Amino acid sequence: MATSSERSPPPFPDSEDQDVLETEEVGGRDSDEDDGDDLFMSTSNPPLTGMDSILSPTIEPSNVLIKPPVDLMDDPLFEPVSIQTANTPSSKVMSDHSDDFVDLTNNITDSPDEEDTAESPVAHPEEDKTEIPLDEPAEEFEDIFGSETEAPQEEVVEADVTVEETPTDKVEEDRSVTVPPVDGKTGSDEEGEAIETSTDPIINLGADLRAVETEQPPPASQAFVDPLEDLLSEVSPAAETQQPPPASVTFADPLVDVIIDDSPPAETQELPPASVTFADPLVDVIIDDSPPAETQEPPRASDTFADPLVDVIIDDSPPAETQEPPRASGTFADPLVDVIIDDSPPAETQEPPRASEAFFDPLEDLLSAVSPATETQQPPPASKTFSDPLVDLLSGAASAAEAKIATPATVDLFDEEGSDFFTEAWQTKPAKQQKSLFGEADEDLFGEPLGATSKKADSTPAEPADLFSEEAVATVPIVKNTSAASSKTNGVHSEEDMDIFAEATVELSLDSPREERKKDVTVAPSTSAAPPLSAAASLVKPQAAALEELEEEEEQEDTFEILVSVKDPEKVGDGMNAYMGYKVTTQTQMPMFRNKTFTVRRRFSDFLGLYEKLSEKHGPNGFIVPPPPEKSILGMTKVKVGKDDSSAADFVERRRAALERYLQRVVNHPSLLQDPDVREFLERDELPRATSTQALSGAGFLKMINKATDAVSKMTIKMNESDVWFEEKLQEVESSDQHFRKLHALVESLVVHRKELSLNTAGFAKSTAMLGSAEDNTALSRALSQLAEVEDKMEQLHQDQAANDTFSFAELIADYIRLLGAVRGSFDHRMKAWQRWQDAQTALQKKRETEAKLLWANKPDKLQLAKEEIAEWEAKVTQYERDFERVSATVRKEVVRFEKEKARNCKREIINYLECLLQSQQQLIKYWEAFLPEAKAIA
Amino acid sequence: MTSTIDESNKEKMRSVSVDLNHDASLLIDIPDALCERDKVKFTVHTKTTLSSFQKPDFSVPRQHEDFIWLHDTLVETEDYAGLIIPPAPPKPDFESPREKMHKLGEGEATMTKEEYSKMKQELEAEYLAVFKKTVQVHEVFLQRVSSHPMLSKDRNFQIFLEYDQDLTVRRKNAKEMFGGFFKNMVKSADEVLISGIKEVDEFFEQEKTFLLDYYSKIKDSTAKAEKMTRSHKNIADDYIHISATLNTLAADDSTANKKHLEKLSDLFEKLRKVEGRVASDEELKLTELLRYYMRDIQAAKDLLYRRARALVDYENSNKALDKARLKSKDIPQAEEHQQQCLHKFDKLSESGKKELTSFKGRRVVAFRKNLIEMAELEIKHAKNNVTLLQGCIELLKSN
């Protein structure tokens, strides 16, 4: 329990605390890593010491297997063979298991990761059988935690559980469950999951067992704790970033499946307690973190995962080294989770054949589609390696024996990884790992990243980030990833993702979350990668220095060849039901549209509806959604009444121009252009009538209420801003908003005065004409009537200039006032995300307190519940924090983009306006020059 | 509030509305003026070769009321009935700029310091312009008197110019004020009464209808021109505020937009100066011209009234003579009176015809001069604007 007590502070304290922790942890972590290195180094040399006693039977096989794997690791092709050989002895079941793993990996993008990890572990076992494994696992766990806080923890817990409880029973249950799905893909997927889970448990068990059994428990626990802390606080591995997302995806699916298919939920819940009982320190630690959360809330787990990835990405290249271990851990974590949930080690034995087949097929498909032969070959090896340990485990004993066996295997795996990592150059390794995990995509991304990188790495990380960010919404992330493809590697990725998802959908049909994903997937394809990329990029580089790069990227992105015009305002209908229809014409060179030019008719409320949709979808993510012109009951009533006076025409023209600018802004926004609603708006002939845009409708009323509550909550939220940049920007935005408003009022008064001048000039012209007619000197009379004419023209000039003031200048300013409102809105969304995070933290804090009380009161039954709740809230906190960071990054990027856009647009408009002024002055010169001889002619 | 006029400005403004035939023998100008609260003290400087003056060169301090006194004595002098008496200068009116200044002080809080100082500058300039205009109209009045062959010999005029002490003209008391008002009423009623009299001379008949028509037209035009120039001035003021606000916006802006806003602010500041000059030139060349001739026509109308009055008197005297002849009583007196009236009327008609003709010529010349000047100024300012705009556009485009 000491560990738990130690641990309690770190995980998710207040933001500030966290920051502190992060820094501390970083340091600690580094040290850990160093230790890890040492350990690994040592492990390779003194392999079998402590572990041998326990693991001896299994270990040997593993060793055998391991050695080839190591080679394999270097040469993927080779590995499979060796592994297979090793496996064959162990048992078919083992092979089945391995298959399952493969399947899982295949199914999910993570699969590659898993495979890699599996491979690596296998390789390691050979070299490091003994104590080293323990250390390594710990490190791995650390890594895992770093990368995926929740997942790792869960895994650990689960592992413990499995160890304690007889795996056989569970396995059997799993079998029953898993077996049913026998059907092609679904069956394979499930099996795959089961396999993964089994492998994971094994690994975990191994680690745990080692820790507990092999005299090393305390260190192990400590190691665990530390890593966890590190992970939670920092969540930093860069390389892992990619892996985690897949892992998360896979995770979610398996979890869901398990729950739905079997009564597993009960199991999962039971397991944690078991684990607790088993190894107190470890369990506690683990429990504190969010195992329950994962089982129940797969998507969230994934979200949390995603965030870590982002973080990793942010860290950039230095982390890469440290990150390698994390990856391994991450992969591990996934399998562990799966195993625990499914309880499938036994199941594997039965399922193996199918699972293996399924696995291989998907993998092959994926790999073949995505990547060259090397990749395809790699996965199988991984599966084999895995299968070997599994086999070992199975052969050894059903329950504890198995667990023990598994541990060796895991140990081996870990050892290998560690050794590989460390023996080989850091840079080269990460790249390899990634490769294996993701196939080509990874290779490209990471291979480049390490050296020259940052950009590509960013792009890849971006995908995960996007995915997860969108997950909050409920969806599309996957799709985005696919779209994200800016480069070849991306394209590869996208394909993989697609396949994975397709499979996932099949698998998940039962699960509701999955279904959502499906939808997302289906929808998502249309959405493009651009937004995610940008978002990811922003996430990657929170530092101010990064902004410049962002800008550069944006400039490249901004060169969209699309032009939208709104023309021909036309009144449709009569009376109060009348409305204005506009012709929206789009000209584009972009391949995403079917035609180069197309025209649709839209009414004003359609524009508003588009905005509603966009702001609902993208607003909470921190995007600045360009606002349309406001509804104007007065102006529209004038139009409806049908008076053909100039003010109605003026109003219509003003609105038409504003709508055009609004649409142009929307399509100029790289992420908004990808929105299906935007394309539908531009392309589709008939749009469903936009509801909820009417000011007096029920929806309108609701909106008003929402606005009011928002305003109130805005006043109540006191955000202690940690980021100076945001603080400054917000102030800047607010003050410029104020000034723009003032300027707008001034320009309006200029317009009024100019109109007055125009009117007065007209009056003078008339009066001069009369005077001229009264004048009895003919020359003077002529001159006076000429003057009257000049003044008449002058009046027209002033009037035009007034219109010019209105359209080019006042409207420009009004646009910016609206846009600044939108900018502030995005700041508000960020604040809301922050508030949610803070709320979750307070809730978590409360839960912790209750736990402490319960602990004091010694009520184990309730304690368990409390722990689960804490884990749940920890997951939420992590997720909300990620959300907040994501939103922050988006807002930052959007604001930079907005400012850039503003500067450019402003300049254009100003020049435009000045040219109008210039013209009118030139005209004025002409008029007076024409008058001059007349004046001189007066005799 | 004290201000002075400098010579160069005055030179530009001199003889804006009237083309005077300068007589080197008597040159009058107002080189300096002092404004103390409501009172404006003009320094009237005279340079002469005439022997009727004791010195060839002298200056005296005069107030607006002294000018009014001079005008009134001229109007009341019987001998000058046949002349168009130059219209009296309007009372100096510094109310509008003062009021604006007051308003500006109240609104100081809502403006930036820069904006406020600019507005203050603008108002001071406006105040100065009003001041100069006031001096100018007073000067023009004296110059017109001095340029008139008969009026320049007036004793009161010479005293006005020469007497080196304060004239301390007695201010009109309430009774006199009322009397003046009553006299005006009577005159108006009389005008209506005598308008029915059959005109014997077609020239005057024509002149009368013309002047009446012209007066109403020019009055209207003056009002419209005033409005127009005022709204032009408003635009110039708007430019100030816009420029200042753009400046504050630019100060807060940290992006590339800053430069654009600054340039735009600069431009508006320059445009505002040009626009302000356009407004004040229109005011000076057009509105002042119209206003002056509106008053001049009023003076001409007064001349016509006096002549018509004389005509009525003559006809009355004719009737009286007829009556006396019927009664054969006091015939010589009646004849004499009738002769007097006839003589007066003839004299009035003769000098009136001359005056009106010269007035016509004077008006045409003044209009020509002012219209040409105004057109030239408009062109000049517009060209200025064009250069400014082009420069700014190029600047913006280049970066």
PDB file of C-alpha atoms in Angstrom, chain A residues 174-249:
ATOM      1  CA  ASP A 174     -13.704 -16.997 -23.489  1.00  0.00           C
ATOM      2  CA  ARG A 175     -13.624 -19.908 -25.738  1.00  0.00           C
ATOM      3  CA  SER A 176     -17.268 -20.294 -25.516  1.00  0.00           C
ATOM      4  CA  VAL A 177     -17.629 -16.745 -26.340  1.00  0.00           C
ATOM      5  CA  THR A 178     -15.039 -16.543 -28.947  1.00  0.00           C
ATOM      6  CA  VAL A 179     -15.938 -19.678 -30.654  1.00  0.00           C
ATOM      7  CA  PRO A 180     -19.336 -18.556 -31.741  1.00  0.00           C
ATOM      8  CA  PRO A 181     -17.920 -15.810 -33.866  1.00  0.00           C
ATOM      9  CA  VAL A 182     -16.214 -18.368 -35.947  1.00  0.00           C
ATOM     10  CA  ASP A 183     -17.528 -16.682 -39.043  1.00  0.00           C
ATOM     11  CA  GLY A 184     -14.918 -15.250 -41.303  1.00  0.00           C
ATOM     12  CA  LYS A 185     -13.938 -11.810 -40.289  1.00  0.00           C
ATOM     13  CA  THR A 186     -15.958 -11.261 -37.228  1.00  0.00           C
ATOM     14  CA  GLY A 187     -14.811 -14.452 -35.822  1.00  0.00           C
ATOM     15  CA  SER A 188     -11.292 -13.668 -36.633  1.00  0.00           C
ATOM     16  CA  ASP A 189     -11.551 -10.264 -35.137  1.00  0.00           C
ATOM     17  CA  GLU A 190     -12.913 -11.512 -31.954  1.00  0.00           C
ATOM     18  CA  GLU A 191     -10.428 -14.175 -31.846  1.00  0.00           C
ATOM     19  CA  GLY A 192      -7.801 -11.750 -32.605  1.00  0.00           C
ATOM     20  CA  GLU A 193      -8.888  -9.738 -29.696  1.00  0.00           C
ATOM     21  CA  ALA A 194      -8.974 -12.712 -27.559  1.00  0.00           C
ATOM     22  CA  ILE A 195      -5.561 -13.553 -28.641  1.00  0.00           C
ATOM     23  CA  GLU A 196      -4.314 -10.193 -27.975  1.00  0.00           C
ATOM     24  CA  THR A 197      -5.791 -10.207 -24.636  1.00  0.00           C
ATOM     25  CA  SER A 198      -4.284 -13.481 -23.949  1.00  0.00           C
ATOM     26  CA  THR A 199      -0.918 -12.374 -24.976  1.00  0.00           C
ATOM     27  CA  ASP A 200      -1.195  -9.303 -22.994  1.00  0.00           C
ATOM     28  CA  PRO A 201      -2.202 -11.062 -19.897  1.00  0.00           C
ATOM     29  CA  ILE A 202       0.616 -13.274 -20.323  1.00  0.00           C
ATOM     30  CA  ILE A 203       2.999 -10.505 -20.524  1.00  0.00           C
ATOM     31  CA  ASN A 204       1.467  -8.748 -17.671  1.00  0.00           C
ATOM     32  CA  LEU A 205       1.330 -11.831 -15.669  1.00  0.00           C
ATOM     33  CA  GLY A 206       4.852 -12.423 -16.380  1.00  0.00           C
ATOM     34  CA  ALA A 207       5.796  -9.045 -15.281  1.00  0.00           C
ATOM     35  CA  ASP A 208       3.604  -9.093 -12.277  1.00  0.00           C
ATOM     36  CA  LEU A 209       4.496 -12.557 -11.342  1.00  0.00           C
ATOM     37  CA  ARG A 210       8.067 -11.780 -11.600  1.00  0.00           C
ATOM     38  CA  ALA A 211       7.676  -8.827  -9.522  1.00  0.00           C
ATOM     39  CA  VAL A 212       5.629 -10.551  -6.945  1.00  0.00           C
ATOM     40  CA  GLU A 213       7.007 -13.991  -6.967  1.00  0.00           C
ATOM     41  CA  THR A 214      10.538 -13.425  -7.819  1.00  0.00           C
ATOM     42  CA  GLU A 215      11.530 -11.501  -4.827  1.00  0.00           C
ATOM     43  CA  GLN A 216      11.525  -8.403  -6.910  1.00  0.00           C
ATOM     44  CA  PRO A 217       7.976  -7.449  -6.324  1.00  0.00           C
ATOM     45  CA  PRO A 218       8.770  -4.289  -4.475  1.00  0.00           C
ATOM     46  CA  PRO A 219      11.031  -2.905  -7.135  1.00  0.00           C
ATOM     47  CA  ALA A 220       8.612  -3.949  -9.738  1.00  0.00           C
ATOM     48  CA  SER A 221       5.857  -2.193  -8.012  1.00  0.00           C
ATOM     49  CA  GLN A 222       7.952   0.838  -7.584  1.00  0.00           C
ATOM     50  CA  ALA A 223       9.031   0.743 -11.071  1.00  0.00           C
ATOM     51  CA  PHE A 224       5.484   0.454 -12.011  1.00  0.00           C
ATOM     52  CA  VAL A 225       4.482   3.317  -9.950  1.00  0.00           C
ATOM     53  CA  ASP A 226       7.145   5.528 -11.301  1.00  0.00           C
ATOM     54  CA  PRO A 227       6.409   4.768 -14.824  1.00  0.00           C
ATOM     55  CA  LEU A 228       2.803   5.327 -14.232  1.00  0.00           C
ATOM     56  CA  GLU A 229       3.451   8.626 -12.733  1.00  0.00           C
ATOM     57  CA  ASP A 230       5.684   9.527 -15.521  1.00  0.00           C
ATOM     58  CA  LEU A 231       3.244   8.417 -18.011  1.00  0.00           C
ATOM     59  CA  LEU A 232       0.383  10.160 -16.487  1.00  0.00           C
ATOM     60  CA  SER A 233       2.152  13.341 -15.931  1.00  0.00           C
ATOM     61  CA  GLU A 234       4.029  13.491 -19.130  1.00  0.00           C
ATOM     62  CA  VAL A 235       2.536  11.128 -21.536  1.00  0.00           C
ATOM     63  CA  SER A 236       5.413  11.898 -23.706  1.00  0.00           C
ATOM     64  CA  PRO A 237       6.662   9.230 -26.018  1.00  0.00           C
ATOM     65  CA  ALA A 238       6.743  10.543 -29.497  1.00  0.00           C
ATOM     66  CA  ALA A 239       7.263   7.404 -31.401  1.00  0.00           C
ATOM     67  CA  GLU A 240       4.486   5.754 -29.599  1.00  0.00           C
ATOM     68  CA  THR A 241       2.069   8.333 -30.549  1.00  0.00           C
ATOM     69  CA  GLN A 242       1.160   6.495 -33.599  1.00  0.00           C
ATOM     70  CA  GLN A 243       0.957   3.223 -31.971  1.00  0.00           C
ATOM     71  CA  PRO A 244      -1.230   4.227 -29.148  1.00  0.00           C
ATOM     72  CA  PRO A 245      -4.055   5.339 -31.315  1.00  0.00           C
ATOM     73  CA  PRO A 246      -4.285   2.036 -32.982  1.00  0.00           C
ATOM     74  CA  ALA A 247      -3.937   0.423 -29.657  1.00  0.00           C
ATOM     75  CA  SER A 248      -6.763   2.426 -28.362  1.00  0.00           C
ATOM     76  CA  VAL A 249      -8.928   1.525 -31.236  1.00  0.00           C
TER      77      VAL A 249
END
